[in-house]
mmCIF file of C-alpha atoms in Angstrom:
data_model
loop_
_atom_site.group_PDB
_atom_site.id
_atom_site.type_symbol
_atom_site.label_atom_id
_atom_site.label_comp_id
_atom_site.label_asym_id
_atom_site.label_seq_id
_atom_site.Cartn_x
_atom_site.Cartn_y
_atom_site.Cartn_z
ATOM 1 C CA MET A 1 0.000 0.000 0.000
ATOM 2 C CA ASP A 2 2.907 2.362 0.771
ATOM 3 C CA THR A 3 4.323 1.777 -2.712
ATOM 4 C CA ILE A 4 0.993 2.631 -4.333
ATOM 5 C CA ALA A 5 0.521 5.681 -2.124
ATOM 6 C CA SER A 6 3.994 6.966 -2.939
ATOM 7 C CA LEU A 7 2.996 7.097 -6.600
ATOM 8 C CA PHE A 8 0.589 9.880 -5.676
ATOM 9 C CA SER A 9 3.124 11.836 -3.638
ATOM 10 C CA PHE A 10 2.873 14.748 -6.094
ATOM 11 C CA ILE A 11 -0.585 15.536 -4.677
ATOM 12 C CA THR A 12 0.260 15.201 -0.986
ATOM 13 C CA THR A 13 1.320 18.859 -0.752
ATOM 14 C CA PRO A 14 -2.056 20.231 -1.996
ATOM 15 C CA VAL A 15 -3.963 17.785 0.213
ATOM 16 C CA SER A 16 -1.922 18.660 3.305
ATOM 17 C CA TRP A 17 -2.344 22.379 2.543
ATOM 18 C CA VAL A 18 -6.154 22.052 2.357
ATOM 19 C CA ILE A 19 -6.236 20.114 5.645
ATOM 20 C CA VAL A 20 -4.103 22.756 7.373
ATOM 21 C CA GLN A 21 -6.358 25.587 6.162
ATOM 22 C CA PHE A 22 -9.458 23.848 7.499
ATOM 23 C CA HIS A 23 -7.565 23.074 10.734
ATOM 24 C CA LYS A 24 -6.955 26.772 11.297
ATOM 25 C CA VAL A 25 -10.690 27.447 11.130
ATOM 26 C CA TYR A 26 -11.807 24.552 13.343
ATOM 27 C CA GLY A 27 -8.810 24.943 15.683
ATOM 28 C CA ALA A 28 -9.994 28.430 16.571
ATOM 29 C CA ILE A 29 -13.333 26.907 17.641
ATOM 30 C CA PHE A 30 -12.478 23.552 19.240
ATOM 31 C CA GLY A 31 -8.748 23.930 19.976
ATOM 32 C CA ASP A 32 -5.676 23.134 17.866
ATOM 33 C CA ASN A 33 -4.918 19.729 19.402
ATOM 34 C CA THR A 34 -8.450 18.320 19.543
ATOM 35 C CA GLY A 35 -9.788 15.485 17.459
ATOM 36 C CA TRP A 36 -12.733 17.646 16.401
ATOM 37 C CA ALA A 37 -10.442 20.159 14.719
ATOM 38 C CA TRP A 38 -8.492 17.528 12.765
ATOM 39 C CA GLY A 39 -11.465 15.214 12.168
ATOM 40 C CA LEU A 40 -13.688 17.985 10.779
ATOM 41 C CA SER A 41 -10.774 19.112 8.602
ATOM 42 C CA ILE A 42 -10.755 15.673 6.966
ATOM 43 C CA VAL A 43 -14.565 15.714 6.584
ATOM 44 C CA SER A 44 -14.395 19.155 4.978
ATOM 45 C CA LEU A 45 -11.717 17.880 2.604
ATOM 46 C CA VAL A 46 -14.096 15.096 1.501
ATOM 47 C CA ILE A 47 -16.983 17.515 0.964
ATOM 48 C CA LEU A 48 -14.787 19.849 -1.075
ATOM 49 C CA ILE A 49 -13.571 16.996 -3.279
ATOM 50 C CA ARG A 50 -17.078 15.578 -3.824
ATOM 51 C CA ILE A 51 -18.470 18.975 -4.787
ATOM 52 C CA CYS A 52 -15.759 19.254 -7.429
ATOM 53 C CA LEU A 53 -16.664 15.751 -8.662
ATOM 54 C CA ILE A 54 -20.391 16.469 -9.186
ATOM 55 C CA PRO A 55 -19.994 16.970 -12.992
ATOM 56 C CA LEU A 56 -18.257 13.579 -13.173
ATOM 57 C CA PHE A 57 -21.051 12.053 -11.105
ATOM 58 C CA VAL A 58 -23.610 13.325 -13.635
ATOM 59 C CA LYS A 59 -21.592 11.707 -16.437
ATOM 60 C CA GLN A 60 -21.469 8.509 -14.415
ATOM 61 C CA ILE A 61 -25.273 8.417 -14.165
ATOM 62 C CA LYS A 62 -25.690 8.992 -17.902
ATOM 63 C CA ALA A 63 -23.066 6.371 -18.746
ATOM 64 C CA THR A 64 -24.633 3.809 -16.420
ATOM 65 C CA ARG A 65 -28.089 4.292 -17.941
ATOM 66 C CA ALA A 66 -26.652 4.139 -21.455
ATOM 67 C CA MET A 67 -24.935 0.852 -20.598
ATOM 68 C CA GLN A 68 -28.210 -0.519 -19.214
ATOM 69 C CA THR A 69 -29.954 0.432 -22.459
ATOM 70 C CA LEU A 70 -27.285 -1.299 -24.549
ATOM 71 C CA GLN A 71 -27.334 -4.542 -22.588
ATOM 72 C CA PRO A 72 -29.830 -6.330 -24.916
ATOM 73 C CA GLU A 73 -27.750 -5.386 -27.994
ATOM 74 C CA MET A 74 -24.547 -6.434 -26.274
ATOM 75 C CA LYS A 75 -26.073 -9.781 -25.372
ATOM 76 C CA LYS A 76 -27.043 -10.357 -29.020
ATOM 77 C CA ILE A 77 -23.484 -9.609 -30.144
ATOM 78 C CA GLN A 78 -22.071 -11.999 -27.554
ATOM 79 C CA GLU A 79 -24.384 -14.789 -28.686
ATOM 80 C CA ARG A 80 -23.765 -14.133 -32.381
ATOM 81 C CA TYR A 81 -19.953 -14.101 -32.118
ATOM 82 C CA LYS A 82 -19.460 -16.340 -29.093
ATOM 83 C CA ASN A 83 -16.812 -18.356 -30.960
ATOM 84 C CA ASP A 84 -14.968 -15.311 -32.334
ATOM 85 C CA LYS A 85 -13.701 -13.114 -29.493
ATOM 86 C CA GLN A 86 -11.903 -10.692 -31.793
ATOM 87 C CA ARG A 87 -15.003 -10.045 -33.902
ATOM 88 C CA GLN A 88 -17.032 -9.761 -30.717
ATOM 89 C CA SER A 89 -14.721 -7.026 -29.391
ATOM 90 C CA GLU A 90 -14.840 -5.193 -32.733
ATOM 91 C CA GLU A 91 -18.639 -5.222 -32.775
ATOM 92 C CA MET A 92 -18.733 -4.026 -29.159
ATOM 93 C CA MET A 93 -16.450 -1.097 -29.945
ATOM 94 C CA LYS A 94 -18.543 -0.308 -32.999
ATOM 95 C CA LEU A 95 -21.693 -0.283 -30.854
ATOM 96 C CA TYR A 96 -20.048 2.040 -28.304
ATOM 97 C CA LYS A 97 -18.930 4.383 -31.084
ATOM 98 C CA GLU A 98 -22.357 4.516 -32.744
ATOM 99 C CA THR A 99 -24.174 5.251 -29.486
ATOM 100 C CA GLY A 100 -21.469 7.530 -28.047
ATOM 101 C CA THR A 101 -21.135 5.384 -24.918
ATOM 102 C CA ASN A 102 -17.964 4.944 -22.899
ATOM 103 C CA PRO A 103 -17.914 2.051 -20.414
ATOM 104 C CA LEU A 104 -15.212 3.766 -18.347
ATOM 105 C CA SER A 105 -17.437 6.802 -17.710
ATOM 106 C CA SER A 106 -19.195 4.963 -14.876
ATOM 107 C CA CYS A 107 -15.845 4.675 -13.051
ATOM 108 C CA LEU A 108 -14.819 8.335 -13.429
ATOM 109 C CA PRO A 109 -15.744 9.516 -9.880
ATOM 110 C CA ILE A 110 -13.836 6.620 -8.277
ATOM 111 C CA LEU A 111 -10.803 7.101 -10.532
ATOM 112 C CA ALA A 112 -10.766 10.860 -9.948
ATOM 113 C CA GLN A 113 -11.063 10.413 -6.177
ATOM 114 C CA SER A 114 -8.319 7.795 -5.896
ATOM 115 C CA PRO A 115 -5.336 10.225 -5.942
ATOM 116 C CA PHE A 116 -6.798 12.218 -3.029
ATOM 117 C CA PHE A 117 -7.491 9.035 -1.079
ATOM 118 C CA PHE A 118 -3.926 7.721 -1.435
ATOM 119 C CA ALA A 119 -2.460 11.174 -0.759
ATOM 120 C CA LEU A 120 -4.425 11.427 2.496
ATOM 121 C CA TYR A 121 -3.312 7.927 3.460
ATOM 122 C CA HIS A 122 0.296 8.923 2.813
ATOM 123 C CA VAL A 123 -0.102 12.082 4.951
ATOM 124 C CA LEU A 124 -1.622 10.198 7.911
ATOM 125 C CA ASN A 125 0.931 7.411 7.635
ATOM 126 C CA SER A 126 3.721 9.998 7.815
ATOM 127 C CA ILE A 127 2.122 11.489 10.930
ATOM 128 C CA ALA A 128 2.087 8.028 12.541
ATOM 129 C CA ASN A 129 5.770 7.591 11.660
ATOM 130 C CA ASN A 130 6.609 11.061 13.065
ATOM 131 C CA ASP A 131 7.626 12.402 9.626
ATOM 132 C CA THR A 132 6.797 15.861 8.316
ATOM 133 C CA ILE A 133 5.101 15.942 4.915
ATOM 134 C CA GLY A 134 3.883 18.673 2.591
ATOM 135 C CA VAL A 135 3.063 21.842 4.546
ATOM 136 C CA ILE A 136 2.720 19.952 7.827
ATOM 137 C CA ASN A 137 5.731 21.061 9.872
ATOM 138 C CA GLN A 138 6.922 19.741 13.198
ATOM 139 C CA SER A 139 4.489 21.755 15.338
ATOM 140 C CA LEU A 140 1.505 20.662 13.254
ATOM 141 C CA LEU A 141 2.829 17.104 13.345
ATOM 142 C CA GLU A 142 2.861 17.074 17.147
ATOM 143 C CA SER A 143 -0.645 18.596 17.215
ATOM 144 C CA ALA A 144 -1.986 15.924 14.851
ATOM 145 C CA GLN A 145 -0.439 13.133 16.910
ATOM 146 C CA LYS A 146 -2.213 14.386 20.031
ATOM 147 C CA ALA A 147 -5.606 14.539 18.252
ATOM 148 C CA HIS A 148 -7.976 11.702 19.207
ATOM 149 C CA ILE A 149 -11.389 10.789 17.787
ATOM 150 C CA PHE A 150 -13.424 9.023 20.507
ATOM 151 C CA GLY A 151 -10.136 8.129 22.177
ATOM 152 C CA ALA A 152 -8.433 6.767 19.032
ATOM 153 C CA PRO A 153 -5.511 8.710 17.480
ATOM 154 C CA LEU A 154 -5.900 9.817 13.831
ATOM 155 C CA ALA A 155 -2.852 7.800 12.762
ATOM 156 C CA ALA A 156 -3.705 4.599 14.689
ATOM 157 C CA LYS A 157 -4.717 1.358 12.894
ATOM 158 C CA PHE A 158 -6.619 -1.751 13.919
ATOM 159 C CA THR A 159 -3.507 -3.888 13.307
ATOM 160 C CA ASP A 160 -1.149 -1.700 15.382
ATOM 161 C CA SER A 161 0.624 -3.267 18.340
ATOM 162 C CA SER A 162 0.237 -2.131 21.937
ATOM 163 C CA ALA A 163 3.614 -0.354 21.802
ATOM 164 C CA ASP A 164 2.649 1.626 18.681
ATOM 165 C CA VAL A 165 -0.671 2.690 20.199
ATOM 166 C CA ALA A 166 0.993 3.543 23.541
ATOM 167 C CA ALA A 167 3.430 5.819 21.693
ATOM 168 C CA LEU A 168 0.384 7.789 20.471
ATOM 169 C CA GLU A 169 -0.943 7.999 24.048
ATOM 170 C CA ALA A 170 -3.952 5.739 23.539
ATOM 171 C CA SER A 171 -5.334 2.324 24.514
ATOM 172 C CA LEU A 172 -5.217 -0.626 22.105
ATOM 173 C CA THR A 173 -8.737 -1.725 23.133
ATOM 174 C CA THR A 174 -10.161 1.729 22.455
ATOM 175 C CA VAL A 175 -8.439 1.914 19.079
ATOM 176 C CA ARG A 176 -9.787 -1.461 17.967
ATOM 177 C CA ILE A 177 -13.339 -0.723 19.129
ATOM 178 C CA VAL A 178 -13.406 2.630 17.323
ATOM 179 C CA THR A 179 -11.866 1.260 14.136
ATOM 180 C CA ALA A 180 -14.160 -1.799 14.148
ATOM 181 C CA VAL A 181 -17.273 0.370 14.487
ATOM 182 C CA MET A 182 -16.087 2.665 11.688
ATOM 183 C CA ILE A 183 -15.287 -0.307 9.416
ATOM 184 C CA VAL A 184 -18.764 -1.757 9.995
ATOM 185 C CA LEU A 185 -20.410 1.595 9.260
ATOM 186 C CA MET A 186 -18.267 2.036 6.158
ATOM 187 C CA SER A 187 -19.183 -1.415 4.805
ATOM 188 C CA ALA A 188 -22.874 -1.019 5.694
ATOM 189 C CA SER A 189 -23.127 2.334 3.929
ATOM 190 C CA GLN A 190 -21.463 0.846 0.851
ATOM 191 C CA PHE A 191 -23.874 -2.112 0.875
ATOM 192 C CA TYR A 192 -26.948 0.084 1.274
ATOM 193 C CA THR A 193 -25.819 2.408 -1.527
ATOM 194 C CA GLN A 194 -25.414 -0.503 -3.919
ATOM 195 C CA ARG A 195 -28.629 -2.180 -2.759
ATOM 196 C CA GLN A 196 -30.873 0.829 -3.336
ATOM 197 C CA LEU A 197 -29.357 1.123 -6.807
ATOM 198 C CA MET A 198 -30.275 -2.499 -7.576
ATOM 199 C CA THR A 199 -33.722 -2.654 -5.990
ATOM 200 C CA LYS A 200 -35.103 0.796 -6.859
ATOM 201 C CA ASN A 201 -33.260 2.279 -9.822
ATOM 202 C CA VAL A 202 -32.928 -0.623 -12.280
ATOM 203 C CA ASP A 203 -35.270 -1.295 -15.201
ATOM 204 C CA THR A 204 -37.079 -4.448 -14.090
ATOM 205 C CA THR A 205 -38.466 -5.136 -17.585
ATOM 206 C CA VAL A 206 -35.033 -6.064 -18.977
ATOM 207 C CA LYS A 207 -33.056 -8.948 -17.497
ATOM 208 C CA THR A 208 -29.391 -8.650 -18.465
ATOM 209 C CA PRO A 209 -26.016 -9.945 -17.220
ATOM 210 C CA PHE A 210 -25.280 -6.395 -16.101
ATOM 211 C CA MET A 211 -27.823 -6.759 -13.305
ATOM 212 C CA GLN A 212 -26.180 -9.965 -12.115
ATOM 213 C CA GLN A 213 -22.781 -8.255 -12.059
ATOM 214 C CA GLN A 214 -24.161 -5.379 -10.008
ATOM 215 C CA LYS A 215 -25.782 -7.809 -7.603
ATOM 216 C CA MET A 216 -22.470 -9.595 -7.132
ATOM 217 C CA LEU A 217 -20.624 -6.308 -6.517
ATOM 218 C CA MET A 218 -23.234 -5.406 -3.923
ATOM 219 C CA TYR A 219 -21.836 -8.197 -1.711
ATOM 220 C CA VAL A 220 -18.198 -8.083 -2.814
ATOM 221 C CA PHE A 221 -17.472 -4.394 -2.181
ATOM 222 C CA PRO A 222 -18.460 -4.355 1.534
ATOM 223 C CA VAL A 223 -16.265 -7.404 2.152
ATOM 224 C CA MET A 224 -13.347 -5.702 0.383
ATOM 225 C CA PHE A 225 -13.769 -2.566 2.495
ATOM 226 C CA ALA A 226 -13.879 -4.639 5.661
ATOM 227 C CA VAL A 227 -10.668 -6.498 4.743
ATOM 228 C CA PHE A 228 -8.710 -3.430 3.691
ATOM 229 C CA GLY A 229 -10.201 -1.268 6.448
ATOM 230 C CA ILE A 230 -8.188 -2.944 9.208
ATOM 231 C CA ASN A 231 -5.035 -1.534 7.586
ATOM 232 C CA PHE A 232 -6.390 2.032 7.270
ATOM 233 C CA PRO A 233 -5.551 4.721 9.855
ATOM 234 C CA VAL A 234 -8.473 6.212 11.752
ATOM 235 C CA GLY A 235 -8.199 9.425 9.700
ATOM 236 C CA VAL A 236 -8.551 7.468 6.438
ATOM 237 C CA LEU A 237 -11.574 5.630 7.863
ATOM 238 C CA VAL A 238 -13.112 9.018 8.634
ATOM 239 C CA TYR A 239 -12.436 10.058 5.034
ATOM 240 C CA TRP A 240 -13.894 6.880 3.513
ATOM 241 C CA LEU A 241 -16.934 6.786 5.810
ATOM 242 C CA THR A 242 -17.704 10.411 4.953
ATOM 243 C CA THR A 243 -17.435 9.821 1.207
ATOM 244 C CA ASN A 244 -19.688 6.727 1.461
ATOM 245 C CA VAL A 245 -22.349 8.702 3.335
ATOM 246 C CA TRP A 246 -22.084 11.493 0.751
ATOM 247 C CA THR A 247 -22.485 8.980 -2.104
ATOM 248 C CA MET A 248 -25.478 7.378 -0.408
ATOM 249 C CA GLY A 249 -27.268 10.712 0.078
ATOM 250 C CA GLN A 250 -26.392 11.907 -3.419
ATOM 251 C CA GLN A 251 -27.724 8.705 -4.953
ATOM 252 C CA MET A 252 -30.921 8.863 -2.902
ATOM 253 C CA TYR A 253 -31.540 12.352 -4.277
ATOM 254 C CA VAL A 254 -30.954 11.220 -7.876
ATOM 255 C CA ILE A 255 -33.156 8.138 -7.512
ATOM 256 C CA ARG A 256 -35.991 10.222 -6.079
ATOM 257 C CA ASN A 257 -35.880 13.066 -8.610
ATOM 258 C CA ASN A 258 -34.403 11.519 -11.760
ATOM 259 C CA PRO A 259 -35.070 7.757 -11.709
ATOM 260 C CA THR A 260 -34.213 5.236 -14.390
ATOM 261 C CA PRO A 261 -37.103 4.598 -16.834
ATOM 262 C CA GLY A 262 -38.921 1.353 -16.084
ATOM 263 C CA SER A 263 -37.684 1.141 -12.487
ATOM 264 C CA LYS A 264 -39.684 1.093 -9.266
ATOM 265 C CA ALA A 265 -38.283 4.521 -8.476
ATOM 266 C CA GLN A 266 -39.864 5.876 -11.674
ATOM 267 C CA ALA A 267 -43.239 4.398 -10.709
ATOM 268 C CA ALA A 268 -43.077 6.164 -7.330
ATOM 269 C CA TYR A 269 -41.875 9.413 -8.925
ATOM 270 C CA LEU A 270 -44.632 9.485 -11.581
ATOM 271 C CA GLU A 271 -47.232 8.761 -8.913
ATOM 272 C CA ARG A 272 -46.038 11.780 -6.931
ATOM 273 C CA LEU A 273 -45.855 13.865 -10.119
ATOM 274 C CA THR A 274 -49.438 12.946 -11.059
ATOM 275 C CA LYS A 275 -50.746 14.102 -7.679
ATOM 276 C CA HIS A 276 -48.710 17.318 -7.853
ATOM 277 C CA VAL A 277 -49.746 18.208 -11.414
ATOM 278 C CA THR A 278 -53.443 17.416 -10.903
ATOM 279 C CA GLN A 279 -53.443 19.481 -7.714
ATOM 280 C CA HIS A 280 -51.916 22.580 -9.321
ATOM 281 C CA GLY A 281 -53.171 22.033 -12.881
ATOM 282 C CA LYS A 282 -49.693 22.368 -14.409
ATOM 283 C CA ALA A 283 -46.051 21.300 -14.158
ATOM 284 C CA ARG A 284 -44.447 24.084 -12.141
ATOM 285 C CA LYS A 285 -40.800 22.962 -11.967
ATOM 286 C CA ARG A 286 -38.396 22.815 -14.873
ATOM 287 C CA SER A 287 -37.345 19.277 -13.923
ATOM 288 C CA GLU A 288 -40.986 18.171 -14.074
ATOM 289 C CA ARG A 289 -41.411 19.656 -17.558
ATOM 290 C CA VAL A 290 -38.288 17.837 -18.723
ATOM 291 C CA ILE A 291 -39.726 14.510 -17.531
ATOM 292 C CA VAL A 292 -43.132 15.182 -19.129
ATOM 293 C CA LYS A 293 -41.482 16.223 -22.412
ATOM 294 C CA ALA A 294 -39.464 12.998 -22.515
ATOM 295 C CA ILE A 295 -42.581 10.891 -21.840
ATOM 296 C CA VAL A 296 -44.613 12.640 -24.562
ATOM 297 C CA ALA A 297 -41.782 12.252 -27.092
ATOM 298 C CA LYS A 298 -41.746 8.461 -26.602
ATOM 299 C CA GLY A 299 -45.219 8.035 -28.082
ATOM 300 C CA ARG A 300 -46.104 4.344 -28.336
ATOM 301 C CA ASP A 301 -42.759 3.343 -26.806
ATOM 302 C CA ARG A 302 -43.848 4.390 -23.306
ATOM 303 C CA ASN A 303 -43.544 1.836 -20.555
ATOM 304 C CA GLU A 304 -46.313 0.784 -18.185
ATOM 305 C CA TYR A 305 -45.676 3.524 -15.613
ATOM 306 C CA GLU A 306 -45.514 6.282 -18.247
ATOM 307 C CA ARG A 307 -48.798 5.184 -19.858
ATOM 308 C CA LYS A 308 -50.400 5.163 -16.416
ATOM 309 C CA PHE A 309 -49.152 8.724 -15.897
ATOM 310 C CA ILE A 310 -50.670 9.934 -19.203
ATOM 311 C CA ASN A 311 -53.985 8.211 -18.425
ATOM 312 C CA GLY A 312 -54.037 9.799 -14.981
ATOM 313 C CA LEU A 313 -53.697 13.263 -16.514
ATOM 314 C CA THR A 314 -56.467 12.488 -19.012
ATOM 315 C CA LYS A 315 -58.865 11.415 -16.250
ATOM 316 C CA ALA A 316 -58.148 14.705 -14.474
ATOM 317 C CA GLY A 317 -59.001 16.701 -17.634
ATOM 318 C CA LEU A 318 -55.362 17.605 -18.338
ATOM 319 C CA VAL A 319 -53.273 17.190 -21.476
ATOM 320 C CA ALA A 320 -49.476 16.817 -21.670
ATOM 321 C CA GLN A 321 -47.883 18.946 -24.380
ATOM 322 C CA ALA A 322 -44.851 18.286 -26.572
ATOM 323 C CA ASP A 323 -42.895 21.065 -24.817
ATOM 324 C CA GLY A 324 -43.380 19.436 -21.408
ATOM 325 C CA SER A 325 -46.144 21.708 -20.156
ATOM 326 C CA VAL A 326 -49.539 20.489 -18.923
ATOM 327 C CA VAL A 327 -52.721 22.396 -19.789
ATOM 328 C CA GLN A 328 -56.442 22.183 -19.131
ATOM 329 C CA GLY A 329 -58.561 20.570 -21.828
ATOM 330 C CA GLU A 330 -57.636 20.229 -25.472
ATOM 331 C CA SER A 331 -59.598 22.874 -27.439
ATOM 332 C CA SER A 332 -57.536 26.028 -26.935
ATOM 333 C CA VAL A 333 -54.079 24.634 -27.512
ATOM 334 C CA ALA A 334 -52.348 22.046 -29.624
ATOM 335 C CA THR A 335 -52.563 18.646 -28.004
ATOM 336 C CA VAL A 336 -50.661 15.425 -28.348
ATOM 337 C CA THR A 337 -52.280 12.085 -29.082
ATOM 338 C CA GLU A 338 -51.363 8.781 -27.445
ATOM 339 C CA ASP A 339 -48.786 7.977 -30.140
ATOM 340 C CA GLY A 340 -47.087 11.364 -29.754
ATOM 341 C CA THR A 341 -48.628 13.045 -32.849
ATOM 342 C CA PRO A 342 -49.631 16.697 -32.225
ATOM 343 C CA THR A 343 -53.058 17.920 -33.428
ATOM 344 C CA ALA A 344 -53.766 21.428 -34.661
ATOM 345 C CA ALA A 345 -55.334 23.941 -32.295
ATOM 346 C CA GLY A 346 -59.031 24.441 -32.834
ATOM 347 C CA ALA A 347 -59.168 21.923 -35.690
ATOM 348 C CA PRO A 348 -62.763 20.767 -36.293
ATOM 349 C CA LYS A 349 -63.434 17.158 -35.576
ATOM 350 C CA ARG A 350 -64.566 14.949 -38.449
ATOM 351 C CA GLN A 351 -68.336 14.479 -38.334
ATOM 352 C CA GLN A 352 -69.742 11.037 -38.906
ATOM 353 C CA PRO A 353 -72.623 10.939 -41.495
ATOM 354 C CA LYS A 354 -76.092 10.641 -39.974
ATOM 355 C CA ARG A 355 -77.558 7.216 -40.391
ATOM 356 C CA GLN A 356 -80.740 7.160 -42.488
ATOM 357 C CA SER A 357 -83.767 4.944 -41.990
ATOM 358 C CA LYS A 358 -84.837 2.320 -44.485
ATOM 359 C CA SER A 359 -87.757 4.460 -45.772
ATOM 360 C CA GLN A 360 -85.432 7.446 -46.287
ATOM 361 C CA ARG A 361 -83.009 5.320 -48.271
ATOM 362 C CA GLN A 362 -85.853 3.947 -50.444
ATOM 363 C CA SER A 363 -87.245 7.450 -50.983
ATOM 364 C CA GLY A 364 -83.833 8.729 -52.049
ATOM 365 C CA SER A 365 -83.316 5.883 -54.517
ATOM 366 C CA ALA A 366 -86.772 6.391 -55.968
ATOM 367 C CA LYS A 367 -86.168 10.093 -56.541
ATOM 368 C CA GLN A 368 -82.887 9.367 -58.298
ATOM 369 C CA ALA A 369 -84.650 6.899 -60.606
ATOM 370 C CA GLY A 370 -87.466 9.378 -61.382
ATOM 371 C CA GLU A 371 -90.192 7.119 -59.937
ATOM 372 C CA PRO A 372 -93.101 8.426 -57.861
ATOM 373 C CA THR A 373 -93.243 7.457 -54.246
ATOM 374 C CA THR A 374 -95.977 5.189 -53.013
ATOM 375 C CA SER A 375 -98.298 5.724 -50.139
ATOM 376 C CA LEU A 376 -96.318 3.214 -48.106
ATOM 377 C CA GLN A 377 -93.340 5.567 -48.141
ATOM 378 C CA LYS A 378 -93.440 8.242 -45.449
ATOM 379 C CA SER A 379 -92.182 11.715 -46.163
ATOM 380 C CA ASP A 380 -90.305 13.829 -43.660
ATOM 381 C CA GLU A 381 -91.772 17.022 -45.145
ATOM 382 C CA PRO A 382 -95.007 18.549 -43.823
ATOM 383 C CA GLU A 383 -98.184 17.872 -45.667
ATOM 384 C CA ASP A 384 -98.446 21.412 -47.023
ATOM 385 C CA ALA A 385 -95.037 21.146 -48.596
ATOM 386 C CA GLN A 386 -95.815 17.950 -50.535
ATOM 387 C CA PRO A 387 -96.411 18.150 -54.295
ATOM 388 C CA GLY A 388 -99.845 16.620 -53.951
ATOM 389 C CA ALA A 389 -100.972 19.424 -51.687
ATOM 390 C CA ALA A 390 -99.771 22.004 -54.156
ATOM 391 C CA LYS A 391 -101.800 20.406 -56.940
ATOM 392 C CA LYS A 392 -104.943 20.593 -54.814
ATOM 393 C CA THR A 393 -104.729 24.301 -54.159
ATOM 394 C CA THR A 394 -103.198 25.534 -57.369
ATOM 395 C CA GLN A 395 -104.840 25.048 -60.755
ATOM 396 C CA LYS A 396 -103.987 26.307 -64.184
ATOM 397 C CA PRO A 397 -106.383 28.734 -65.891
ATOM 398 C CA GLY A 398 -109.049 26.863 -67.750
ATOM 399 C CA GLY A 399 -108.433 23.713 -65.887
ATOM 400 C CA SER A 400 -111.668 23.967 -63.885
ATOM 401 C CA THR A 401 -113.714 22.260 -66.658
ATOM 402 C CA ARG A 402 -111.800 19.067 -66.101
ATOM 403 C CA SER A 403 -113.380 17.090 -63.296
ATOM 404 C CA LYS A 404 -111.418 15.439 -60.529
ATOM 405 C CA ALA A 405 -112.962 12.117 -61.489
ATOM 406 C CA GLN A 406 -111.443 12.361 -64.981
ATOM 407 C CA SER A 407 -108.062 13.050 -63.469
ATOM 408 C CA GLY A 408 -108.357 9.873 -61.459
ATOM 409 C CA GLN A 409 -108.602 11.600 -58.116
ATOM 410 C CA ARG A 410 -111.116 10.739 -55.445
ATOM 411 C CA LYS A 411 -113.517 13.227 -54.014
ATOM 412 C CA GLY A 412 -112.440 14.147 -50.567
ATOM 413 C CA GLY A 413 -109.881 12.453 -48.420
ATOM 414 C CA PRO A 414 -106.304 11.728 -49.268
ATOM 415 C CA GLN A 415 -105.568 10.932 -52.889
ATOM 416 C CA ARG A 416 -103.921 7.643 -53.812
ATOM 417 C CA PRO A 417 -101.363 7.917 -56.582
ATOM 418 C CA LYS A 418 -101.448 5.413 -59.372
ATOM 419 C CA SER A 419 -99.324 2.395 -58.986
ATOM 420 C CA PRO A 420 -96.174 2.455 -61.107
ATOM 421 C CA SER A 421 -97.035 -1.016 -62.416
ATOM 422 C CA LYS A 422 -100.230 0.334 -64.120
ATOM 423 C CA LYS A 423 -98.312 2.767 -66.289
#
């Protein structure tokens, strides 16, 4: 471990300088030689590093989700070229290049944090060996050696002998109890972080080897931390426990507000979003509009939870728009159909033709053929508007000499037209 840590000796001076600056602030509050001053300096160093690594953490999330999306395609390539490893690697690289995915992006935060971790280990190890390092001079070295966290010196280890611990003015039993508790907390936080990633933020509709690998790492990593933790100084355990807690909280925030599509976390998030949007009648936050926009753009490719979200808005009389906004109704603005196709604002709906009765259809066909209608056919027009009624009231000049009997009409009562068959 010392050989590996010495490779990062170029960064020990900046790390020691940052710790000293924080020590000046906390030393003025708690005292220069207290464990609170030195312990909080290490915690502040972790927080500063993790804030600087937030952009890399965002890339890690995107890379992890991209890898989860590519797992079905990767499995097909592995099955297709299972006897040709070289061709398999070429096709994998081609797939990464086409999709713009980098498998190493998911490891960026860990790789970027490693130099600071080994530099801190090298600084604390030098303090235990009574060696000055970086900007830590002899007076600061003596102050750090006197600092105890719950009775355990910063530079003490679980594997130290009684003589080594006595030289740091501490008890071996106290050191081992404190380090054991910190190792357990460190491993438990690592396990919980990995477990919530597997149980809440993984697409359950796709079963891939990637999920099995993550499940295996969920049990392997805590064991690794427990094994290596007995060789870490108390100050390094403080550093690693703090960074694990930070990672756990950061991941909980991401899972709650930006879950993986198809996961249980997305189902819970969309349920909360449905209640919030229906209560206020719109998506008020920018992050909410981004989620709604992505769901609308999927169209028919939406998963079960996303379709349930759209149906919930519809039942509440709301419509999700292509720009991510949510509006009331669908008449005043352009709306989006279930398959993601926008409709024009105010566009008239297509009217279905009115269904005619059998008598109306027969009447229409008779008129087109030029045949008179029979008495069995009913007319929708009033009696005064019928042609027969007009003939009764209106006569041509000189037509009075012709009797109604000659014209084939009955006296009084409704007149029966001649049957077409008698023509």
